[in-house]
Amino acid sequence: MRRVKRELDRLGVLLRTDVAGASLTTFGSGGEAAVVAYPKSVSELKALLLFFEKEGVRYRVLGAGSNVLFPDEGYRGVILRLDSLNAFSVVGSSVTVGAGLPMPVFARKCREARLSGAEYAEGIPGKIGGAVCMNAAAFGMGVSDSLRSVDILLDGEKMTLPSSALKMEYHRGGIPAGALVLSAVFDLQEGEEGHIAEKMRELARKRAATQPFGRSAGSVFRRVGEKPAALYIEETGLKGRVVGGAELSTKHCNFIVNRGGAKTEDFFVLAEEVRRAVKERTGVTLEYETERILC
Ligand SMILES: Cc1cc2nc3c(=O)[nH]c(=O)nc-3n(C[C@H](O)[C@H](O)[C@H](O)COP(=O)(O)OP(=O)(O)OC[C@H]3O[C@@H](n4cnc5c(N)ncnc54)[C@H](O)[C@@H]3O)c2cc1C
């Protein structure tokens, strides 16, 4: 890793070392990341990736870490954060947004620009890059409703893909494997700021009424067809079950919350218990929505 740090310094890339994994994800578990790198531009990112490829350095890009669990053993490669690629610009009713912009900021900026269609983003704690990869959605609105195109970096080449070229489906953005999302263009509709603000407040009220506060990774399991996973979990009677620092939320049983000091292992031991119970009662195998990063 010393060699990697030297090269990052030489390239002028902002970096942090021995970073607590807990600070890189919303669930807040896991060991240390040896290096976290924050490229300031696409050209800096390209230079970094070239070096990683040449030297066989492992890396992983993370947004806000709101859909992932960090390994308890730590991560010995480089975590890439594209926070600096956070530009926001408007032309007519289209907006171009950098991968590093947080979803709630995206929603607010669209409201200020009197553009409707991004209200759902306010309560999603991810960033644009992660949201495009996950085809994030809430209360019947989502990324795929307004995404026009996405700029990606793949095999060292920057390219633009129209959304029609992506196989977007429920919580899957269809981004090619190994590609990094740099920015996205959304086609929105002109609206009235007061109406947009009211819609955002309404969605925030719904979220507060149905989802737990505190640290989580959002929904643990994917929907089963059109049926929410929570309906299956409800029947197991496991609501409130605790493993180490992880608790199956009593408010929304497809959420696991960190009661303090939870390990990633606690999360998955509990989640596996839920999966087994659902399988035994209904024959359905729940599929994970939350992703486990391997060390
Ligand atoms: C309290 C809470 C509520 C939530 N509510 C919702 C909801 O209503 N709807 C919903 O859809 N989701 C929800 N989520 C889940 C999560 O916020 C979304 O999936 C979000 O889009 C993930 O974005 P992120 O930036 O945190 O991605 P991360 O978790 O950091 O990454 C997710 C995946 O995308 C990859 N990735 C991230 N950025 C890039 C990039 N620039 N290029 C290539 N790959 C990248 C990562 O490697 C990883 O595989 C919720 C989560 C929490 C904690």
Coordinates of C-alpha atoms and ligand atoms in Angstrom, one line a residue:
M1 CA 0.0 0.0 0.0
R2 CA 3.0 2.3 0.6
R3 CA 3.6 2.2 -3.2
V4 CA 0.0 3.0 -3.9
K5 CA 0.0 6.0 -1.5
R6 CA 3.2 7.3 -3.1
E7 CA 1.7 7.2 -6.6
L8 CA -1.5 8.9 -5.4
D9 CA 0.6 11.6 -3.8
R10 CA 2.6 12.0 -7.1
L11 CA -0.7 12.3 -9.0
G12 CA -1.9 14.9 -6.5
V13 CA -5.0 12.8 -5.6
L14 CA -6.6 13.7 -2.3
L15 CA -6.4 10.6 0.0
R16 CA -7.1 9.4 3.5
T17 CA -5.5 6.3 5.1
D18 CA -6.8 3.8 7.7
V19 CA -10.3 5.2 7.5
A20 CA -13.0 3.5 9.7
G21 CA -15.4 1.6 7.4
A22 CA -18.2 2.7 9.7
S23 CA -17.7 6.3 8.4
L24 CA -18.1 5.1 4.7
T25 CA -21.5 3.5 5.0
T26 CA -24.9 4.4 6.5
F27 CA -25.1 1.2 8.5
G28 CA -21.8 2.1 10.1
S29 CA -20.1 -1.2 10.6
G30 CA -16.8 -2.8 9.4
G31 CA -13.1 -2.6 9.8
E32 CA -10.7 0.0 8.2
A33 CA -10.2 1.0 4.6
A34 CA -6.5 1.1 3.9
V35 CA -6.8 4.0 1.5
V36 CA -9.8 6.2 0.4
A37 CA -9.0 8.3 -2.7
Y38 CA -11.0 11.4 -3.8
P39 CA -10.1 12.2 -7.5
K40 CA -10.9 15.8 -8.2
S41 CA -11.5 15.4 -12.0
V42 CA -12.3 12.8 -14.6
S43 CA -8.7 13.1 -15.9
E44 CA -7.3 12.4 -12.4
L45 CA -9.7 9.5 -12.1
K46 CA -8.5 8.1 -15.5
A47 CA -4.8 8.4 -14.4
L48 CA -5.6 6.6 -11.2
L49 CA -7.5 3.7 -12.9
L50 CA -4.6 3.3 -15.4
F51 CA -2.2 3.0 -12.5
F52 CA -4.5 0.5 -10.7
E53 CA -4.7 -1.6 -13.9
K54 CA -1.0 -1.6 -14.5
E55 CA -0.1 -2.5 -10.9
G56 CA -3.1 -4.8 -10.2
V57 CA -4.4 -2.7 -7.4
R58 CA -7.9 -3.6 -6.1
Y59 CA -10.4 -0.8 -5.9
R60 CA -14.0 -0.3 -5.2
V61 CA -16.1 2.8 -5.9
L62 CA -18.6 3.9 -3.3
G63 CA -21.2 6.6 -3.2
A64 CA -22.7 7.3 0.2
G65 CA -22.4 3.6 1.1
S66 CA -26.2 3.5 1.8
N67 CA -26.7 0.1 0.1
V68 CA -23.6 -1.7 1.1
L69 CA -22.0 -3.3 4.1
F70 CA -18.3 -2.9 4.8
P71 CA -16.2 -6.0 5.6
D72 CA -15.4 -6.4 9.3
E73 CA -11.9 -7.5 8.3
G74 CA -11.3 -4.2 6.5
Y75 CA -10.6 -3.5 2.9
R76 CA -7.0 -3.7 1.7
G77 CA -7.5 -2.1 -1.7
V78 CA -8.5 1.5 -2.5
I79 CA -12.0 2.9 -2.0
L80 CA -12.8 5.5 -4.6
R81 CA -15.1 8.3 -3.8
L82 CA -16.3 10.6 -6.6
D83 CA -17.5 13.3 -4.2
S84 CA -15.8 16.1 -6.2
L85 CA -17.7 15.2 -9.4
N86 CA -20.8 17.0 -8.1
A87 CA -21.7 19.6 -10.7
F88 CA -25.3 20.5 -11.3
S89 CA -26.4 22.4 -14.4
V90 CA -29.8 23.1 -16.0
V91 CA -30.7 23.6 -19.7
G92 CA -34.4 24.1 -20.3
S93 CA -36.0 21.3 -18.3
S94 CA -33.0 18.9 -18.4
V95 CA -30.4 18.7 -15.7
T96 CA -26.9 17.3 -15.8
V97 CA -25.7 16.0 -12.5
G98 CA -22.3 14.7 -11.3
A99 CA -22.1 11.2 -9.8
G100 CA -20.9 12.6 -6.4
L101 CA -24.0 14.8 -5.8
P102 CA -26.1 13.6 -2.9
M103 CA -29.7 12.7 -3.9
P104 CA -31.3 15.1 -1.4
V105 CA -29.2 18.0 -2.8
F106 CA -30.3 16.9 -6.3
A107 CA -33.9 17.1 -5.2
R108 CA -33.5 20.5 -3.6
K109 CA -31.7 22.0 -6.6
C110 CA -34.4 20.7 -9.0
R111 CA -37.0 22.3 -6.7
E112 CA -35.1 25.6 -6.8
A113 CA -34.9 25.3 -10.6
R114 CA -38.8 24.8 -10.6
L115 CA -38.3 21.3 -12.1
S116 CA -40.5 18.4 -11.1
G117 CA -39.7 14.7 -11.3
A118 CA -36.9 14.5 -8.7
E119 CA -39.0 14.9 -5.5
Y120 CA -38.5 11.2 -4.6
A121 CA -34.8 11.7 -4.3
E122 CA -35.0 13.9 -1.2
G123 CA -35.3 10.9 1.2
I124 CA -32.8 8.6 -0.5
P125 CA -29.5 8.9 1.3
G126 CA -27.3 7.9 -1.7
K127 CA -25.4 9.8 -4.4
I128 CA -26.3 10.1 -8.0
G129 CA -23.7 7.5 -9.1
G130 CA -25.0 4.9 -6.7
A131 CA -28.7 5.8 -7.4
V132 CA -28.2 5.3 -11.2
C133 CA -26.5 2.0 -10.5
M134 CA -29.3 0.9 -8.3
N135 CA -32.1 2.5 -10.3
A136 CA -33.2 4.1 -7.0
A137 CA -36.9 4.8 -6.6
A138 CA -39.4 5.6 -3.9
F139 CA -43.2 5.9 -3.7
G140 CA -43.7 5.1 -7.4
M141 CA -41.1 7.5 -8.8
G142 CA -37.5 6.8 -9.7
V143 CA -34.4 7.3 -11.7
S144 CA -35.6 5.3 -14.7
D145 CA -38.6 7.6 -15.1
S146 CA -36.5 10.6 -16.1
L147 CA -33.0 9.4 -16.9
R148 CA -32.0 10.4 -20.5
S149 CA -28.4 9.3 -20.5
V150 CA -25.4 8.5 -18.4
D151 CA -21.7 9.3 -18.9
I152 CA -19.5 6.4 -17.8
L153 CA -15.8 5.5 -17.8
L154 CA -15.2 1.9 -19.1
D155 CA -11.9 0.4 -19.9
G156 CA -10.3 3.9 -19.7
E157 CA -12.8 5.4 -22.2
K158 CA -15.4 8.0 -21.4
M159 CA -18.7 7.3 -23.2
T160 CA -22.3 8.4 -23.1
L161 CA -25.0 5.8 -23.0
P162 CA -28.7 6.6 -23.6
S163 CA -31.0 5.2 -21.0
S164 CA -32.5 3.0 -23.8
A165 CA -29.2 1.2 -24.0
L166 CA -29.4 0.2 -20.3
K167 CA -31.4 -2.8 -19.1
M168 CA -33.0 -0.9 -16.2
E169 CA -35.3 -2.9 -14.0
Y170 CA -36.5 -2.8 -10.4
H171 CA -33.5 -1.6 -8.4
R172 CA -31.0 -2.5 -11.1
G173 CA -29.6 0.3 -13.3
G174 CA -28.1 -2.0 -16.0
I175 CA -24.8 -0.2 -15.9
P176 CA -22.1 -2.3 -17.7
A177 CA -19.9 -4.3 -15.3
G178 CA -16.7 -2.5 -14.4
A179 CA -18.1 0.9 -15.5
L180 CA -17.9 4.0 -13.3
V181 CA -20.8 6.4 -13.5
L182 CA -19.5 10.0 -13.9
S183 CA -22.7 11.9 -14.5
A184 CA -26.3 11.6 -15.6
V185 CA -28.8 13.7 -17.6
F186 CA -32.4 13.8 -16.4
D187 CA -35.4 15.1 -18.4
L188 CA -37.8 16.8 -15.9
Q189 CA -41.0 18.8 -16.2
E190 CA -41.4 22.5 -15.4
G191 CA -43.4 22.9 -12.3
E192 CA -44.4 25.3 -9.6
E193 CA -41.9 25.5 -6.7
G194 CA -44.7 25.5 -4.0
H195 CA -46.2 22.3 -5.5
I196 CA -42.8 20.6 -5.7
A197 CA -42.0 21.5 -2.2
E198 CA -45.4 20.2 -1.0
K199 CA -44.8 16.9 -2.8
M200 CA -41.4 16.6 -1.1
R201 CA -42.9 17.3 2.3
E202 CA -45.6 14.7 1.7
L203 CA -43.1 12.0 0.7
A204 CA -41.0 12.9 3.8
R205 CA -44.0 12.4 6.0
K206 CA -44.8 9.0 4.4
R207 CA -41.2 7.9 4.9
A208 CA -41.0 9.1 8.5
A209 CA -44.3 7.2 9.2
T210 CA -43.1 3.9 7.8
Q211 CA -39.3 3.7 8.2
P212 CA -37.1 3.6 11.2
F213 CA -34.7 6.4 12.2
G214 CA -31.1 5.5 13.0
R215 CA -28.4 3.8 11.0
S216 CA -29.4 1.2 8.4
A217 CA -28.7 0.2 4.8
G218 CA -32.3 0.6 3.7
S219 CA -34.3 -2.4 2.5
V220 CA -32.4 -5.6 3.2
F221 CA -34.2 -7.8 0.7
R222 CA -35.7 -7.2 -2.8
R223 CA -39.4 -7.3 -3.6
V224 CA -40.7 -10.7 -4.5
G225 CA -42.6 -10.1 -7.8
E226 CA -44.8 -7.2 -6.8
K227 CA -45.0 -8.1 -3.2
P228 CA -42.8 -6.3 -0.6
A229 CA -40.4 -8.6 1.2
A230 CA -41.7 -7.1 4.5
L231 CA -45.0 -8.9 4.1
Y232 CA -43.2 -12.3 4.1
I233 CA -40.9 -11.2 7.0
E234 CA -43.9 -10.0 9.1
E235 CA -45.2 -13.5 9.2
T236 CA -42.0 -15.0 10.8
G237 CA -42.6 -13.1 14.1
L238 CA -38.9 -12.1 14.0
K239 CA -39.6 -8.3 14.3
G240 CA -37.4 -6.9 17.0
R241 CA -35.0 -9.8 16.9
V242 CA -31.4 -8.7 18.0
V243 CA -28.1 -10.2 17.0
G244 CA -25.1 -8.4 18.5
G245 CA -25.6 -4.8 17.7
A246 CA -28.1 -5.4 14.8
E247 CA -31.9 -5.3 15.2
L248 CA -34.7 -6.3 12.9
S249 CA -36.7 -3.1 13.0
T250 CA -40.0 -3.2 14.7
K251 CA -41.2 -0.3 12.6
H252 CA -40.3 -1.8 9.2
C253 CA -39.2 -5.4 9.3
N254 CA -37.3 -5.2 6.0
F255 CA -34.8 -2.9 7.7
I256 CA -32.0 -3.9 10.0
V257 CA -30.8 -1.1 12.3
N258 CA -27.5 -0.6 14.0
R259 CA -28.3 -0.3 17.7
G260 CA -24.6 0.7 18.3
G261 CA -21.4 -1.2 17.6
A262 CA -23.0 -3.6 15.2
K263 CA -20.7 -5.7 13.1
T264 CA -21.3 -6.6 9.4
E265 CA -21.4 -10.2 10.6
D266 CA -24.2 -9.4 13.0
F267 CA -26.2 -8.0 10.1
F268 CA -25.8 -11.0 8.0
V269 CA -26.3 -13.6 10.8
L270 CA -29.7 -11.9 11.5
A271 CA -30.6 -11.5 7.8
E272 CA -29.8 -15.2 7.2
E273 CA -32.1 -16.2 10.1
V274 CA -34.8 -14.1 8.5
R275 CA -34.2 -15.8 5.1
R276 CA -34.4 -19.3 6.6
A277 CA -37.6 -18.5 8.5
V278 CA -39.3 -17.1 5.3
K279 CA -38.1 -20.1 3.3
E280 CA -39.4 -22.5 5.9
R281 CA -42.8 -20.8 6.2
T282 CA -43.5 -19.9 2.5
G283 CA -40.9 -21.7 0.3
V284 CA -39.8 -18.3 -1.0
T285 CA -36.1 -17.5 -1.1
L286 CA -35.5 -13.8 -0.4
E287 CA -32.9 -12.1 -2.5
Y288 CA -30.5 -9.5 -1.0
E289 CA -30.8 -5.9 -1.9
T290 CA -28.0 -4.9 0.4
E291 CA -24.6 -5.7 -1.0
R292 CA -21.7 -7.1 1.0
I293 CA -18.3 -5.7 0.1
L294 CA -15.7 -8.4 0.1
C295 CA -12.4 -7.7 1.9
Ligands
LIG1 C1 -32.5 5.0 5.4 C2 -32.4 4.5 3.9 C3 -33.5 4.7 3.1 C4 -33.4 4.2 1.7 N1 -34.5 4.4 0.9 C5 -34.4 4.0 -0.4 C6 -35.5 4.2 -1.2 O1 -36.5 4.8 -0.9 N2 -35.3 3.8 -2.5 C7 -34.2 3.2 -3.0 O2 -34.1 2.9 -4.2 N3 -33.2 3.0 -2.2 C8 -33.2 3.4 -0.9 N4 -32.1 3.2 0.0 C9 -30.9 2.5 -0.5 C10 -29.8 3.4 -1.1 O3 -29.9 4.7 -0.6 C11 -29.9 3.4 -2.6 O4 -29.7 2.2 -3.2 C12 -28.9 4.4 -3.2 O5 -29.2 4.6 -4.5 C13 -27.4 3.9 -3.1 O6 -26.6 5.0 -3.4 P1 -25.1 5.1 -2.7 O7 -24.5 6.3 -3.3 O8 -25.2 5.1 -1.3 O9 -24.5 3.8 -3.3 P2 -23.5 2.8 -2.5 O10 -24.2 2.1 -1.5 O11 -22.3 3.5 -2.1 O12 -23.1 1.8 -3.7 C14 -24.1 1.0 -4.3 C15 -23.5 0.2 -5.5 O13 -23.3 1.1 -6.5 C16 -21.9 1.1 -6.8 N5 -21.5 2.5 -7.2 C17 -21.7 3.6 -6.4 N6 -21.3 4.7 -7.0 C18 -20.9 4.3 -8.3 C19 -20.4 5.0 -9.4 N7 -20.2 6.3 -9.4 N8 -20.1 4.3 -10.5 C20 -20.2 2.9 -10.5 N9 -20.7 2.2 -9.4 C21 -21.0 2.9 -8.3 C22 -21.2 0.6 -5.6 O14 -19.9 0.0 -5.9 C23 -22.2 -0.4 -5.1 O15 -22.1 -1.6 -5.9 C24 -32.2 3.6 1.3 C25 -31.1 3.5 2.2 C26 -31.2 3.9 3.5 C27 -30.0 3.8 4.4

